[in-house]
Amino acid sequence: MDYFLLLIGLLCVIIGIIGSILPALPGPPVSWIGILMLYLCKDIATNYWVLIITLLIAIVIGILDYIIPAKGTKYFGGSKYGIWGTNIGLVVGIFIPIPFGFLIGPFIGALVGELIYNSQEKGRALKAATGSFIGFLAGTFMKVLVSLLFFGLFLVLVWQNRAIWF
């Protein structure tokens, strides 16, 4: 049973890292579930402080992930069309086989979204798309960083309790 929880936990933290880039998966919360799975192993003493603090971090990052791109778009004069375009562009960019599609897609999506909103102001659309893209990059960077930190914590916990499995 402990091996199963270890493998499920490892899978969760890896999916959490991937989910930090993909818009469909909430990266840090999934990584947190991996840490929780590890603490569910019967021979590992549960550290509630670690679980509570990491859960709060995952929740805050999850909330900021929605706020930061919207603020970036708003700061640069964009609309909700730019935010939606960023997300749609990310999904399309991931599946189109071009180099760095996951970076190019959100920018082009935001630009197209802003042009749909108002095709007369191309300069404003470019500026808003840039803001939406910067907000997307900042949010993604935060999620990846937190998910990697959770992965590191997972590895430390496995190492500290290695006698259980090895």
PDB file of C-alpha atoms in Angstrom:
ATOM      1  CA  MET A   1       0.000   0.000   0.000  1.00  0.00           C
ATOM      2  CA  ASP A   2       2.830   2.416   0.825  1.00  0.00           C
ATOM      3  CA  TYR A   3       4.445   1.769  -2.567  1.00  0.00           C
ATOM      4  CA  PHE A   4       1.138   2.545  -4.251  1.00  0.00           C
ATOM      5  CA  LEU A   5       0.793   5.845  -2.344  1.00  0.00           C
ATOM      6  CA  LEU A   6       4.408   6.697  -3.160  1.00  0.00           C
ATOM      7  CA  LEU A   7       3.817   6.118  -6.869  1.00  0.00           C
ATOM      8  CA  ILE A   8       0.525   8.028  -6.869  1.00  0.00           C
ATOM      9  CA  GLY A   9       2.236  10.892  -5.015  1.00  0.00           C
ATOM     10  CA  LEU A  10       5.124  10.944  -7.484  1.00  0.00           C
ATOM     11  CA  LEU A  11       2.687  10.914 -10.388  1.00  0.00           C
ATOM     12  CA  CYS A  12       0.760  13.819  -8.836  1.00  0.00           C
ATOM     13  CA  VAL A  13       3.814  16.033  -8.384  1.00  0.00           C
ATOM     14  CA  ILE A  14       4.937  15.320 -11.961  1.00  0.00           C
ATOM     15  CA  ILE A  15       1.454  16.027 -13.323  1.00  0.00           C
ATOM     16  CA  GLY A  16       1.463  19.179 -11.175  1.00  0.00           C
ATOM     17  CA  ILE A  17       4.611  20.422 -12.893  1.00  0.00           C
ATOM     18  CA  ILE A  18       3.111  19.700 -16.310  1.00  0.00           C
ATOM     19  CA  GLY A  19      -0.164  21.254 -15.188  1.00  0.00           C
ATOM     20  CA  SER A  20       1.654  24.446 -14.310  1.00  0.00           C
ATOM     21  CA  ILE A  21       2.143  25.003 -18.027  1.00  0.00           C
ATOM     22  CA  LEU A  22      -1.123  23.573 -19.343  1.00  0.00           C
ATOM     23  CA  PRO A  23      -4.212  25.683 -18.640  1.00  0.00           C
ATOM     24  CA  ALA A  24      -6.512  22.691 -18.056  1.00  0.00           C
ATOM     25  CA  LEU A  25      -4.685  21.340 -15.012  1.00  0.00           C
ATOM     26  CA  PRO A  26      -4.202  23.212 -11.739  1.00  0.00           C
ATOM     27  CA  GLY A  27      -0.480  22.609 -11.219  1.00  0.00           C
ATOM     28  CA  PRO A  28       0.311  23.460  -7.578  1.00  0.00           C
ATOM     29  CA  PRO A  29      -2.885  21.912  -6.121  1.00  0.00           C
ATOM     30  CA  VAL A  30      -2.165  18.649  -7.953  1.00  0.00           C
ATOM     31  CA  SER A  31       1.428  18.746  -6.694  1.00  0.00           C
ATOM     32  CA  TRP A  32       0.084  19.305  -3.176  1.00  0.00           C
ATOM     33  CA  ILE A  33      -2.024  16.159  -3.526  1.00  0.00           C
ATOM     34  CA  GLY A  34       1.241  14.325  -4.214  1.00  0.00           C
ATOM     35  CA  ILE A  35       2.642  15.543  -0.895  1.00  0.00           C
ATOM     36  CA  LEU A  36      -0.600  14.530   0.823  1.00  0.00           C
ATOM     37  CA  MET A  37      -0.346  11.022  -0.676  1.00  0.00           C
ATOM     38  CA  LEU A  38       3.109  10.701   0.801  1.00  0.00           C
ATOM     39  CA  TYR A  39       1.848  11.652   4.247  1.00  0.00           C
ATOM     40  CA  LEU A  40      -0.913   9.054   3.953  1.00  0.00           C
ATOM     41  CA  CYS A  41       1.704   6.310   4.057  1.00  0.00           C
ATOM     42  CA  LYS A  42       1.268   4.571   7.389  1.00  0.00           C
ATOM     43  CA  ASP A  43       4.918   4.723   8.463  1.00  0.00           C
ATOM     44  CA  ILE A  44       5.430   8.427   7.787  1.00  0.00           C
ATOM     45  CA  ALA A  45       4.637  10.784  10.644  1.00  0.00           C
ATOM     46  CA  THR A  46       2.195  13.414   9.415  1.00  0.00           C
ATOM     47  CA  ASN A  47       3.472  16.962   9.679  1.00  0.00           C
ATOM     48  CA  TYR A  48       0.306  19.042   9.693  1.00  0.00           C
ATOM     49  CA  TRP A  49       2.251  22.299   9.540  1.00  0.00           C
ATOM     50  CA  VAL A  50       3.851  21.299   6.250  1.00  0.00           C
ATOM     51  CA  LEU A  51       0.490  20.178   4.858  1.00  0.00           C
ATOM     52  CA  ILE A  52      -1.325  23.352   5.931  1.00  0.00           C
ATOM     53  CA  ILE A  53       1.396  25.760   4.769  1.00  0.00           C
ATOM     54  CA  THR A  54       1.800  24.054   1.393  1.00  0.00           C
ATOM     55  CA  LEU A  55      -1.986  23.917   0.942  1.00  0.00           C
ATOM     56  CA  LEU A  56      -2.251  27.639   1.646  1.00  0.00           C
ATOM     57  CA  ILE A  57       0.536  28.326  -0.839  1.00  0.00           C
ATOM     58  CA  ALA A  58      -1.229  26.196  -3.472  1.00  0.00           C
ATOM     59  CA  ILE A  59      -4.512  28.040  -2.882  1.00  0.00           C
ATOM     60  CA  VAL A  60      -2.895  31.494  -3.039  1.00  0.00           C
ATOM     61  CA  ILE A  61      -1.020  30.605  -6.242  1.00  0.00           C
ATOM     62  CA  GLY A  62      -4.249  29.221  -7.711  1.00  0.00           C
ATOM     63  CA  ILE A  63      -6.026  32.503  -6.995  1.00  0.00           C
ATOM     64  CA  LEU A  64      -3.123  34.620  -8.257  1.00  0.00           C
ATOM     65  CA  ASP A  65      -3.089  32.580 -11.450  1.00  0.00           C
ATOM     66  CA  TYR A  66      -6.436  34.135 -12.337  1.00  0.00           C
ATOM     67  CA  ILE A  67      -5.648  37.625 -11.070  1.00  0.00           C
ATOM     68  CA  ILE A  68      -2.189  38.255 -12.581  1.00  0.00           C
ATOM     69  CA  PRO A  69      -3.045  37.741 -16.285  1.00  0.00           C
ATOM     70  CA  ALA A  70      -6.204  39.826 -15.876  1.00  0.00           C
ATOM     71  CA  LYS A  71      -4.261  42.618 -14.159  1.00  0.00           C
ATOM     72  CA  GLY A  72      -1.545  42.481 -16.831  1.00  0.00           C
ATOM     73  CA  THR A  73      -4.138  42.740 -19.563  1.00  0.00           C
ATOM     74  CA  LYS A  74      -6.001  45.527 -17.796  1.00  0.00           C
ATOM     75  CA  TYR A  75      -2.782  47.440 -17.038  1.00  0.00           C
ATOM     76  CA  PHE A  76      -1.872  47.423 -20.727  1.00  0.00           C
ATOM     77  CA  GLY A  77      -5.401  48.421 -21.777  1.00  0.00           C
ATOM     78  CA  GLY A  78      -6.741  45.030 -22.802  1.00  0.00           C
ATOM     79  CA  SER A  79     -10.099  43.322 -22.565  1.00  0.00           C
ATOM     80  CA  LYS A  80     -11.471  39.935 -21.599  1.00  0.00           C
ATOM     81  CA  TYR A  81     -11.087  38.972 -25.249  1.00  0.00           C
ATOM     82  CA  GLY A  82      -7.327  39.201 -24.808  1.00  0.00           C
ATOM     83  CA  ILE A  83      -7.406  36.953 -21.748  1.00  0.00           C
ATOM     84  CA  TRP A  84      -9.545  34.374 -23.550  1.00  0.00           C
ATOM     85  CA  GLY A  85      -7.319  34.644 -26.598  1.00  0.00           C
ATOM     86  CA  THR A  86      -4.268  33.963 -24.435  1.00  0.00           C
ATOM     87  CA  ASN A  87      -5.771  30.764 -23.043  1.00  0.00           C
ATOM     88  CA  ILE A  88      -7.050  29.545 -26.400  1.00  0.00           C
ATOM     89  CA  GLY A  89      -3.714  30.402 -28.011  1.00  0.00           C
ATOM     90  CA  LEU A  90      -1.902  28.381 -25.372  1.00  0.00           C
ATOM     91  CA  VAL A  91      -3.973  25.282 -26.059  1.00  0.00           C
ATOM     92  CA  VAL A  92      -3.557  25.666 -29.819  1.00  0.00           C
ATOM     93  CA  GLY A  93       0.157  26.440 -29.431  1.00  0.00           C
ATOM     94  CA  ILE A  94       0.746  23.264 -27.432  1.00  0.00           C
ATOM     95  CA  PHE A  95      -0.748  21.048 -30.119  1.00  0.00           C
ATOM     96  CA  ILE A  96       0.654  22.772 -33.202  1.00  0.00           C
ATOM     97  CA  PRO A  97       4.045  21.228 -33.972  1.00  0.00           C
ATOM     98  CA  ILE A  98       6.073  24.428 -34.105  1.00  0.00           C
ATOM     99  CA  PRO A  99       9.043  25.285 -31.895  1.00  0.00           C
ATOM    100  CA  PHE A 100       7.983  27.237 -28.798  1.00  0.00           C
ATOM    101  CA  GLY A 101       4.317  26.976 -29.766  1.00  0.00           C
ATOM    102  CA  PHE A 102       3.358  27.131 -26.094  1.00  0.00           C
ATOM    103  CA  LEU A 103       4.924  30.624 -25.987  1.00  0.00           C
ATOM    104  CA  ILE A 104       3.945  31.917 -29.418  1.00  0.00           C
ATOM    105  CA  GLY A 105       0.348  30.666 -29.173  1.00  0.00           C
ATOM    106  CA  PRO A 106      -0.695  32.748 -26.141  1.00  0.00           C
ATOM    107  CA  PHE A 107       0.668  35.962 -27.627  1.00  0.00           C
ATOM    108  CA  ILE A 108      -0.974  35.411 -31.014  1.00  0.00           C
ATOM    109  CA  GLY A 109      -4.190  34.340 -29.275  1.00  0.00           C
ATOM    110  CA  ALA A 110      -4.226  37.503 -27.167  1.00  0.00           C
ATOM    111  CA  LEU A 111      -3.553  39.629 -30.240  1.00  0.00           C
ATOM    112  CA  VAL A 112      -6.352  37.955 -32.204  1.00  0.00           C
ATOM    113  CA  GLY A 113      -8.700  38.294 -29.230  1.00  0.00           C
ATOM    114  CA  GLU A 114      -7.980  42.002 -28.937  1.00  0.00           C
ATOM    115  CA  LEU A 115      -8.392  42.504 -32.687  1.00  0.00           C
ATOM    116  CA  ILE A 116     -11.774  40.771 -32.499  1.00  0.00           C
ATOM    117  CA  TYR A 117     -12.686  43.128 -29.676  1.00  0.00           C
ATOM    118  CA  ASN A 118     -11.636  46.210 -31.662  1.00  0.00           C
ATOM    119  CA  SER A 119     -10.000  45.742 -35.054  1.00  0.00           C
ATOM    120  CA  GLN A 120      -9.605  49.488 -35.642  1.00  0.00           C
ATOM    121  CA  GLU A 121      -6.928  50.017 -32.963  1.00  0.00           C
ATOM    122  CA  LYS A 122      -4.076  47.706 -33.924  1.00  0.00           C
ATOM    123  CA  GLY A 123      -1.551  49.484 -31.703  1.00  0.00           C
ATOM    124  CA  ARG A 124      -3.778  49.123 -28.644  1.00  0.00           C
ATOM    125  CA  ALA A 125      -4.397  45.468 -29.528  1.00  0.00           C
ATOM    126  CA  LEU A 126      -0.645  44.810 -29.733  1.00  0.00           C
ATOM    127  CA  LYS A 127      -0.031  46.578 -26.417  1.00  0.00           C
ATOM    128  CA  ALA A 128      -2.889  44.690 -24.716  1.00  0.00           C
ATOM    129  CA  ALA A 129      -1.702  41.381 -26.169  1.00  0.00           C
ATOM    130  CA  THR A 130       1.758  42.103 -24.772  1.00  0.00           C
ATOM    131  CA  GLY A 131       0.252  42.771 -21.344  1.00  0.00           C
ATOM    132  CA  SER A 132      -1.818  39.613 -21.451  1.00  0.00           C
ATOM    133  CA  PHE A 133       1.226  37.613 -22.518  1.00  0.00           C
ATOM    134  CA  ILE A 134       3.405  39.099 -19.752  1.00  0.00           C
ATOM    135  CA  GLY A 135       0.689  38.291 -17.211  1.00  0.00           C
ATOM    136  CA  PHE A 136       0.465  34.750 -18.552  1.00  0.00           C
ATOM    137  CA  LEU A 137       4.241  34.302 -18.317  1.00  0.00           C
ATOM    138  CA  ALA A 138       4.326  35.659 -14.753  1.00  0.00           C
ATOM    139  CA  GLY A 139       1.509  33.361 -13.633  1.00  0.00           C
ATOM    140  CA  THR A 140       3.063  30.355 -15.355  1.00  0.00           C
ATOM    141  CA  PHE A 141       6.463  31.109 -13.826  1.00  0.00           C
ATOM    142  CA  MET A 142       4.911  31.234 -10.339  1.00  0.00           C
ATOM    143  CA  LYS A 143       3.056  27.957 -10.835  1.00  0.00           C
ATOM    144  CA  VAL A 144       6.102  26.156 -12.221  1.00  0.00           C
ATOM    145  CA  LEU A 145       8.300  27.466  -9.415  1.00  0.00           C
ATOM    146  CA  VAL A 146       5.865  26.385  -6.690  1.00  0.00           C
ATOM    147  CA  SER A 147       5.309  22.986  -8.319  1.00  0.00           C
ATOM    148  CA  LEU A 148       9.063  22.443  -8.547  1.00  0.00           C
ATOM    149  CA  LEU A 149       9.432  23.418  -4.894  1.00  0.00           C
ATOM    150  CA  PHE A 150       6.685  20.937  -3.993  1.00  0.00           C
ATOM    151  CA  PHE A 151       8.520  18.297  -6.039  1.00  0.00           C
ATOM    152  CA  GLY A 152      11.710  19.083  -4.116  1.00  0.00           C
ATOM    153  CA  LEU A 153       9.826  18.798  -0.816  1.00  0.00           C
ATOM    154  CA  PHE A 154       8.409  15.468  -1.999  1.00  0.00           C
ATOM    155  CA  LEU A 155      11.920  14.193  -2.769  1.00  0.00           C
ATOM    156  CA  VAL A 156      13.227  15.385   0.596  1.00  0.00           C
ATOM    157  CA  LEU A 157      10.391  13.593   2.396  1.00  0.00           C
ATOM    158  CA  VAL A 158      11.022  10.406   0.418  1.00  0.00           C
ATOM    159  CA  TRP A 159      14.735  10.615   1.209  1.00  0.00           C
ATOM    160  CA  GLN A 160      14.126  11.229   4.914  1.00  0.00           C
ATOM    161  CA  ASN A 161      11.834   8.191   5.025  1.00  0.00           C
ATOM    162  CA  ARG A 162      13.749   5.993   2.570  1.00  0.00           C
ATOM    163  CA  ALA A 163      13.963   3.115   5.064  1.00  0.00           C
ATOM    164  CA  ILE A 164      10.240   2.513   4.517  1.00  0.00           C
ATOM    165  CA  TRP A 165      10.658   1.672   0.831  1.00  0.00           C
ATOM    166  CA  PHE A 166      14.309   0.687   0.345  1.00  0.00           C
TER     167      PHE A 166
END
